[in-house]
Amino acid sequence: MIKFLDLFQINQNHKKELMAAFEQVLDSGWYIMGKHLAAFEQQFATYCGVKHCIGVANGLDALILIIRAYKEMGIFKSGDEIIVPANTYIASILAISANDLVPILVEPSLDSYNLDPLLIEQHITARTVAILPVHLYGQLCNMDAINTIAKKYNLKVIEDCAQSQGAESVKGTKAGNFGDAAGFSFYPGKNLGALGDAGAITTNDEVLAETLRALLNYGSHVKYKNKFKGVNSRLDELQAALLSVKLTGLEVENQARRKVAVRYLNEISNPKIILPNLVSDKAHVWHLFVIRTQNRDELQQYLTANEIQTVIHYPIAPHKQEAYKELGELHLPISEKIHKEVLSLPISPVLSEDEITKIVDAINKY
Ligand SMILES: *Cc1c(COP(=O)(O)O)cnc(C)c1O
């Protein structure tokens, strides 16, 4: 069976350095909020080209805490609305509801599967406070268009970069540096993955960064003095040290993913299959290679029978989830079509040329 994602192999390639990092943390005797976290935050801020990186426990917390911080800063309040793509992974939407704000679901474009900037303005109301674009599957949204709208209506832009570590515009701006703040996930399967849960926030806003640093640590800037009713969402030393190792390999691994994607794009040729579009080479880091087809479940069964593991990202649209019954009546035909037709092919930095050939041949014979 060709694995959808061979995490074992991805991490084996870094084993020596990861074991050394583990030993350093073990032997330091200091496991929370120490030099390994500070070092990773500095490295990731530099990598993204931003002033501040704040480590947190996971990607969902990163987004929840950004919105929470804007509430504490008096910029957002309960009941305010945030525009979010209707076809995102549900975590982007959960972060809005968790703060008692209202998610406004906007359809994506079928060309990019990202938020369609042409549909944003008609959803802006007097209560809109932010746009939360998601660089889905690893491809940057049209951030020029989104930022222009945000500026016109004085909205915050909060990027969800959980799937897009390292994606870069033609001007060289990296994901996490397009808006007011960005949330990253380092869940093991993401392009930059820890060996457990981990996340981070990037921003150029000093006040926001300070507020976040308190919120994630019980609401405290200074030990035993609490300014906010905060949470515990710290990124621990061990994951930070492991992430510093993985970060050194991110550019090479993203480039390896691009090579897989180029082969799929050039070699898959089947009228039943719709391939993804590429806006610009570096704007995509191919977290997922998502194709569309009419009989998606049948194709998936066929590929399984051919020893090729695939995954559906995602089978149920957020507004059709039981958790969001209140959104169930929304008419979102593009998003529903996407959820019915998408299938993710294996893609990773460790997929071999032979495996790619086998996958291409199977799909072309389908
Ligand atoms: C993975 C993911 C998240 C959540 O990250 P966790 O670290 O799993 O909490 C949020 N948004 C998107 C788009 C994701 O893919």
Coordinates of C-alpha atoms and ligand atoms in Angstrom, one line a residue:
M1 CA 0.0 0.0 0.0
I2 CA 1.3 3.5 -0.9
K3 CA 0.7 5.5 2.3
F4 CA -1.2 8.8 2.0
L5 CA 1.5 10.3 4.3
D6 CA 4.5 8.4 5.7
L7 CA 5.1 10.3 8.9
F8 CA 7.4 7.6 10.1
Q9 CA 9.8 8.2 7.1
I10 CA 9.5 12.0 7.3
N11 CA 10.7 12.0 10.9
Q12 CA 13.3 9.2 10.4
N13 CA 15.1 11.5 8.0
H14 CA 15.7 13.9 11.0
K15 CA 16.2 11.2 13.6
K16 CA 19.8 12.1 14.7
E17 CA 19.0 15.8 15.1
L18 CA 15.7 15.1 16.8
M19 CA 17.3 12.7 19.3
A20 CA 20.0 15.3 20.0
A21 CA 17.3 18.0 20.6
F22 CA 15.4 15.6 22.9
E23 CA 18.6 14.9 24.9
Q24 CA 19.3 18.7 25.3
V25 CA 15.8 19.3 26.7
L26 CA 16.0 16.3 28.9
D27 CA 19.4 17.3 30.3
S28 CA 18.5 20.9 30.8
G29 CA 16.1 20.1 33.6
W30 CA 13.8 23.0 32.3
Y31 CA 10.7 22.0 30.4
I32 CA 8.3 25.0 30.0
M33 CA 9.0 28.5 28.8
G34 CA 12.8 28.3 28.4
K35 CA 15.5 28.9 25.9
H36 CA 14.3 26.3 23.4
L37 CA 10.9 28.0 23.0
A38 CA 12.6 31.5 22.8
A39 CA 14.9 30.1 20.1
F40 CA 12.2 28.6 18.0
E41 CA 10.0 31.7 18.3
Q42 CA 12.9 33.8 17.0
Q43 CA 13.7 31.3 14.2
F44 CA 10.1 31.1 13.0
A45 CA 9.6 34.9 13.2
T46 CA 12.7 35.3 11.1
Y47 CA 11.6 32.6 8.6
C48 CA 8.2 34.3 8.2
G49 CA 9.7 37.8 8.1
V50 CA 7.6 39.0 11.0
K51 CA 8.5 40.9 14.3
H52 CA 6.8 38.5 16.7
C53 CA 6.2 34.7 17.0
I54 CA 4.4 33.4 20.0
G55 CA 4.3 29.6 20.6
V56 CA 1.0 28.1 21.7
A57 CA -0.3 24.6 22.3
N58 CA -1.9 24.0 18.9
G59 CA -3.4 25.6 15.8
L60 CA -6.9 25.9 17.1
D61 CA -5.7 27.7 20.2
A62 CA -3.6 30.1 18.0
L63 CA -6.7 31.3 16.2
I64 CA -8.9 31.3 19.4
L65 CA -6.3 33.4 21.2
I66 CA -5.9 36.0 18.4
I67 CA -9.6 36.7 18.5
R68 CA -9.7 36.6 22.3
A69 CA -6.8 39.1 22.4
Y70 CA -8.6 41.5 20.1
K71 CA -11.6 41.3 22.5
E72 CA -9.4 42.0 25.5
M73 CA -7.9 45.0 23.5
G74 CA -11.4 46.3 23.0
I75 CA -11.3 45.9 19.2
F76 CA -13.8 43.0 18.9
K77 CA -16.8 42.3 21.1
S78 CA -19.3 39.4 21.4
G79 CA -21.8 39.2 18.5
D80 CA -19.3 40.8 16.0
E81 CA -19.0 39.0 12.7
I82 CA -15.9 37.5 11.1
I83 CA -15.9 36.4 7.4
V84 CA -14.5 32.9 6.9
P85 CA -14.4 30.5 3.9
A86 CA -17.3 28.0 3.9
N87 CA -15.1 25.1 2.9
T88 CA -12.4 25.5 5.5
Y89 CA -11.4 22.9 8.1
I90 CA -13.9 23.4 10.9
A91 CA -11.2 24.7 13.3
S92 CA -11.2 28.1 11.6
I93 CA -14.9 28.5 12.4
L94 CA -14.7 27.0 15.9
A95 CA -12.2 29.7 16.8
I96 CA -14.8 32.4 16.0
S97 CA -17.7 30.7 17.9
A98 CA -15.4 29.9 20.8
N99 CA -15.1 33.7 21.4
D100 CA -18.9 34.3 21.0
L101 CA -18.4 36.0 17.7
V102 CA -20.4 35.0 14.6
P103 CA -18.8 33.2 11.6
I104 CA -20.1 34.5 8.3
L105 CA -19.5 31.7 5.7
V106 CA -18.4 32.9 2.3
E107 CA -18.1 30.6 -0.7
P108 CA -14.7 29.8 -2.2
S109 CA -13.7 30.0 -5.8
L110 CA -13.7 26.7 -7.7
D111 CA -10.4 27.7 -9.3
S112 CA -8.4 27.9 -6.1
Y113 CA -10.7 26.5 -3.4
N114 CA -9.8 29.6 -1.5
L115 CA -12.1 32.5 -0.3
D116 CA -13.5 34.3 -3.4
P117 CA -12.6 38.0 -2.9
L118 CA -15.5 39.0 -5.3
L119 CA -18.0 37.5 -2.8
I120 CA -16.6 39.2 0.3
E121 CA -18.1 42.7 0.1
Q122 CA -21.7 41.6 -0.1
H123 CA -21.3 39.9 3.2
I124 CA -19.9 42.9 5.1
T125 CA -22.3 44.5 7.6
A126 CA -22.0 47.1 10.4
R127 CA -20.9 44.2 12.7
T128 CA -18.1 42.8 10.6
V129 CA -14.8 43.2 12.3
A130 CA -12.4 40.8 10.5
I131 CA -11.7 38.5 7.5
L132 CA -10.2 35.1 8.3
P133 CA -8.7 33.8 5.1
V134 CA -7.4 30.2 5.1
H135 CA -4.6 29.3 2.7
L136 CA -6.3 25.9 2.1
Y137 CA -4.4 22.9 0.9
G138 CA -1.2 25.0 1.1
Q139 CA -2.0 27.7 -1.5
L140 CA -2.0 31.4 -0.6
C141 CA -5.3 33.2 -0.9
N142 CA -5.5 36.3 -3.1
M143 CA -4.1 38.5 -0.3
D144 CA -3.8 41.7 -2.3
A145 CA -7.6 41.6 -3.0
I146 CA -8.5 40.6 0.6
N147 CA -6.2 43.2 2.1
T148 CA -7.7 45.9 -0.1
I149 CA -11.2 45.1 1.0
A150 CA -10.1 44.9 4.7
K151 CA -8.5 48.3 4.4
K152 CA -11.6 49.9 2.8
Y153 CA -13.8 48.7 5.6
N154 CA -11.3 48.9 8.5
L155 CA -11.3 45.1 9.2
K156 CA -8.6 43.0 10.8
V157 CA -7.1 40.2 8.7
I158 CA -6.4 37.0 10.5
E159 CA -4.6 34.4 8.4
D160 CA -5.2 30.7 9.1
C161 CA -1.8 29.3 8.0
A162 CA -2.3 25.8 9.5
Q163 CA -1.7 24.2 6.0
S164 CA 0.7 26.8 4.4
Q165 CA 4.0 27.0 6.3
G166 CA 6.4 28.5 3.9
A167 CA 4.0 29.5 1.1
E168 CA 5.4 32.7 -0.5
S169 CA 4.0 35.3 -2.9
V170 CA 5.9 36.4 -6.0
K171 CA 7.0 39.5 -4.1
G172 CA 8.6 37.1 -1.5
T173 CA 6.1 37.7 1.4
K174 CA 5.6 34.5 3.4
A175 CA 2.3 33.1 4.8
G176 CA 1.8 34.6 8.2
N177 CA 3.0 38.1 7.1
F178 CA 0.0 39.3 5.0
G179 CA -2.4 40.3 7.7
D180 CA -2.7 41.6 11.2
A181 CA -2.0 38.2 12.8
A182 CA -1.8 34.6 11.7
G183 CA -2.4 31.2 13.4
F184 CA -0.2 28.2 12.6
S185 CA -0.6 24.6 13.5
F186 CA 2.3 22.2 13.8
Y187 CA 0.2 19.1 14.2
P188 CA 2.4 16.2 13.1
G189 CA 0.9 15.9 9.6
K190 CA 1.3 19.6 8.6
N191 CA 4.2 20.6 6.4
L192 CA 6.1 21.8 9.5
G193 CA 5.0 19.1 12.0
A194 CA 6.0 18.6 15.7
L195 CA 5.9 15.2 17.4
G196 CA 2.7 16.0 19.1
D197 CA 0.4 19.1 19.3
A198 CA 2.0 22.5 18.8
G199 CA 1.1 25.9 17.2
A200 CA 2.2 29.5 16.9
I201 CA 0.9 33.0 16.2
T202 CA 2.8 35.5 14.1
T203 CA 2.2 39.3 14.1
N204 CA 3.9 42.6 13.6
D205 CA 1.7 44.2 16.3
E206 CA 3.6 44.7 19.6
V207 CA 0.5 45.3 21.7
L208 CA -1.2 42.2 20.3
A209 CA 1.9 40.1 21.0
E210 CA 2.1 41.3 24.6
T211 CA -1.6 40.5 25.2
L212 CA -1.2 37.1 23.6
R213 CA 1.8 36.2 25.8
A214 CA -0.3 36.9 28.9
L215 CA -3.4 35.2 27.7
L216 CA -1.7 31.9 26.9
N217 CA -0.1 31.9 30.4
Y218 CA -3.2 32.2 32.7
G219 CA -3.6 35.9 31.7
S220 CA -0.3 36.8 33.5
H221 CA 2.6 38.9 32.2
V222 CA 4.3 38.8 35.6
K223 CA 4.3 35.7 37.7
Y224 CA 1.2 35.6 40.1
K225 CA -0.2 38.9 38.7
N226 CA -3.2 38.2 36.4
K227 CA -4.4 40.9 34.1
F228 CA -6.8 38.6 32.2
K229 CA -8.8 35.5 32.8
G230 CA -6.4 33.6 30.6
V231 CA -5.8 30.0 29.7
N232 CA -2.8 27.6 29.6
S233 CA -1.8 27.2 26.0
R234 CA 1.9 27.1 26.2
L235 CA 4.2 25.4 23.6
D236 CA 6.6 23.3 25.6
E237 CA 10.3 23.2 25.4
L238 CA 10.5 19.7 23.9
Q239 CA 8.2 20.4 21.0
A240 CA 9.9 23.8 20.4
A241 CA 13.3 22.1 20.3
L242 CA 12.0 19.4 17.9
L243 CA 10.4 22.1 15.7
S244 CA 13.7 24.0 15.4
V245 CA 15.1 20.9 13.9
K246 CA 12.2 20.4 11.5
L247 CA 12.2 24.1 10.5
T248 CA 15.7 23.7 9.0
G249 CA 14.3 21.1 6.6
L250 CA 11.0 22.9 5.7
E251 CA 12.2 24.7 2.5
V252 CA 13.7 21.4 1.1
E253 CA 10.6 19.4 2.0
N254 CA 8.3 22.0 0.5
Q255 CA 10.4 21.9 -2.7
A256 CA 10.1 18.1 -2.7
R257 CA 6.3 18.4 -2.4
R258 CA 6.3 20.8 -5.4
K259 CA 8.2 18.2 -7.5
V260 CA 5.5 15.6 -6.7
A261 CA 2.8 18.1 -7.6
V262 CA 4.5 19.0 -10.9
R263 CA 4.6 15.4 -11.9
Y264 CA 0.9 14.9 -11.0
L265 CA 0.0 18.1 -12.9
N266 CA 2.0 17.1 -16.0
E267 CA 1.2 13.4 -16.1
I268 CA -2.3 12.8 -14.8
S269 CA -4.5 12.9 -17.9
N270 CA -8.1 11.6 -17.5
P271 CA -11.2 13.5 -18.5
K272 CA -13.0 12.3 -15.4
I273 CA -10.4 14.1 -13.1
I274 CA -10.2 17.8 -12.4
L275 CA -6.6 18.8 -11.3
P276 CA -5.8 21.8 -9.1
N277 CA -4.7 25.1 -10.6
L278 CA -1.4 26.7 -9.7
V279 CA -1.4 30.5 -9.3
S280 CA 2.4 30.8 -8.9
D281 CA 5.0 28.2 -8.1
K282 CA 6.1 29.3 -4.6
A283 CA 2.6 30.3 -3.5
H284 CA 1.7 26.7 -3.0
V285 CA 3.4 24.3 -0.6
W286 CA 1.2 21.4 -1.4
H287 CA 0.1 20.4 2.1
L288 CA -2.6 18.5 0.1
F289 CA -2.9 17.6 -3.6
V290 CA -6.7 17.7 -4.0
I291 CA -8.4 16.5 -7.2
R292 CA -12.1 16.5 -8.0
T293 CA -14.3 13.9 -9.7
Q294 CA -18.0 13.1 -10.1
N295 CA -17.9 9.6 -8.5
R296 CA -15.4 10.4 -5.8
D297 CA -16.2 7.4 -3.5
E298 CA -15.9 5.0 -6.5
L299 CA -12.5 6.5 -7.4
Q300 CA -11.3 6.2 -3.8
Q301 CA -12.4 2.5 -3.7
Y302 CA -10.6 1.9 -7.1
L303 CA -7.4 3.5 -5.8
T304 CA -7.6 1.5 -2.5
A305 CA -7.9 -1.7 -4.6
N306 CA -4.8 -0.5 -6.4
E307 CA -2.9 -0.2 -3.1
I308 CA -3.0 3.6 -3.1
Q309 CA -4.3 5.3 0.1
T310 CA -6.2 8.5 -0.3
V311 CA -8.1 10.8 2.2
I312 CA -11.1 13.1 1.8
H313 CA -10.5 16.7 3.0
Y314 CA -13.3 17.1 4.0
P315 CA -16.3 14.9 3.6
I316 CA -18.9 17.1 5.4
A317 CA -19.2 20.9 4.9
P318 CA -19.0 22.8 8.3
H319 CA -22.5 24.2 7.8
K320 CA -23.8 20.6 7.5
Q321 CA -22.2 19.5 10.7
E322 CA -24.4 18.7 13.7
A323 CA -22.3 21.2 15.7
Y324 CA -23.4 24.0 13.5
K325 CA -27.2 23.2 13.2
E326 CA -27.8 26.9 13.2
L327 CA -26.0 27.2 9.9
G328 CA -27.8 24.2 8.3
E329 CA -30.1 26.3 6.1
L330 CA -27.3 28.3 4.4
H331 CA -27.2 27.9 0.6
L332 CA -23.6 27.2 -0.2
P333 CA -23.6 25.2 -3.5
I334 CA -20.0 25.6 -4.3
S335 CA -18.8 24.4 -0.9
E336 CA -21.2 21.5 -1.0
K337 CA -20.0 20.5 -4.5
I338 CA -16.4 20.6 -3.2
H339 CA -17.2 18.4 -0.2
K340 CA -18.9 15.9 -2.5
E341 CA -16.2 15.7 -5.2
V342 CA -12.7 16.2 -3.6
L343 CA -10.1 13.5 -3.0
S344 CA -6.6 14.0 -1.7
L345 CA -3.8 12.0 -3.4
P346 CA -0.7 11.0 -1.5
I347 CA 1.8 13.8 -1.4
S348 CA 4.8 14.2 0.9
P349 CA 8.6 14.9 0.7
V350 CA 9.3 11.2 0.9
L351 CA 7.0 9.9 -1.9
S352 CA 9.3 8.0 -4.4
E353 CA 9.4 8.5 -8.2
D354 CA 8.2 4.9 -8.6
E355 CA 5.2 5.5 -6.2
I356 CA 4.3 8.6 -8.2
T357 CA 4.4 6.7 -11.4
K358 CA 2.2 4.0 -10.0
I359 CA -0.3 6.6 -8.8
V360 CA -0.3 8.4 -12.1
D361 CA -0.8 5.1 -14.1
A362 CA -3.6 4.0 -11.9
I363 CA -5.5 7.3 -12.2
N364 CA -4.9 7.4 -16.0
K365 CA -6.4 3.9 -16.3
Y366 CA -9.4 4.7 -14.2
Ligands
LIG1 C1 -5.0 21.7 11.2 C2 -5.8 22.9 11.0 C3 -6.2 23.7 12.1 C4 -6.1 23.3 13.6 O1 -4.8 23.0 14.0 P1 -4.6 22.0 15.3 O2 -3.1 22.2 15.6 O3 -4.9 20.6 14.9 O4 -5.4 22.5 16.4 C5 -6.8 24.9 11.9 N1 -7.1 25.3 10.6 C6 -6.8 24.5 9.5 C7 -7.1 25.0 8.2 C8 -6.2 23.3 9.7 O5 -5.9 22.5 8.7

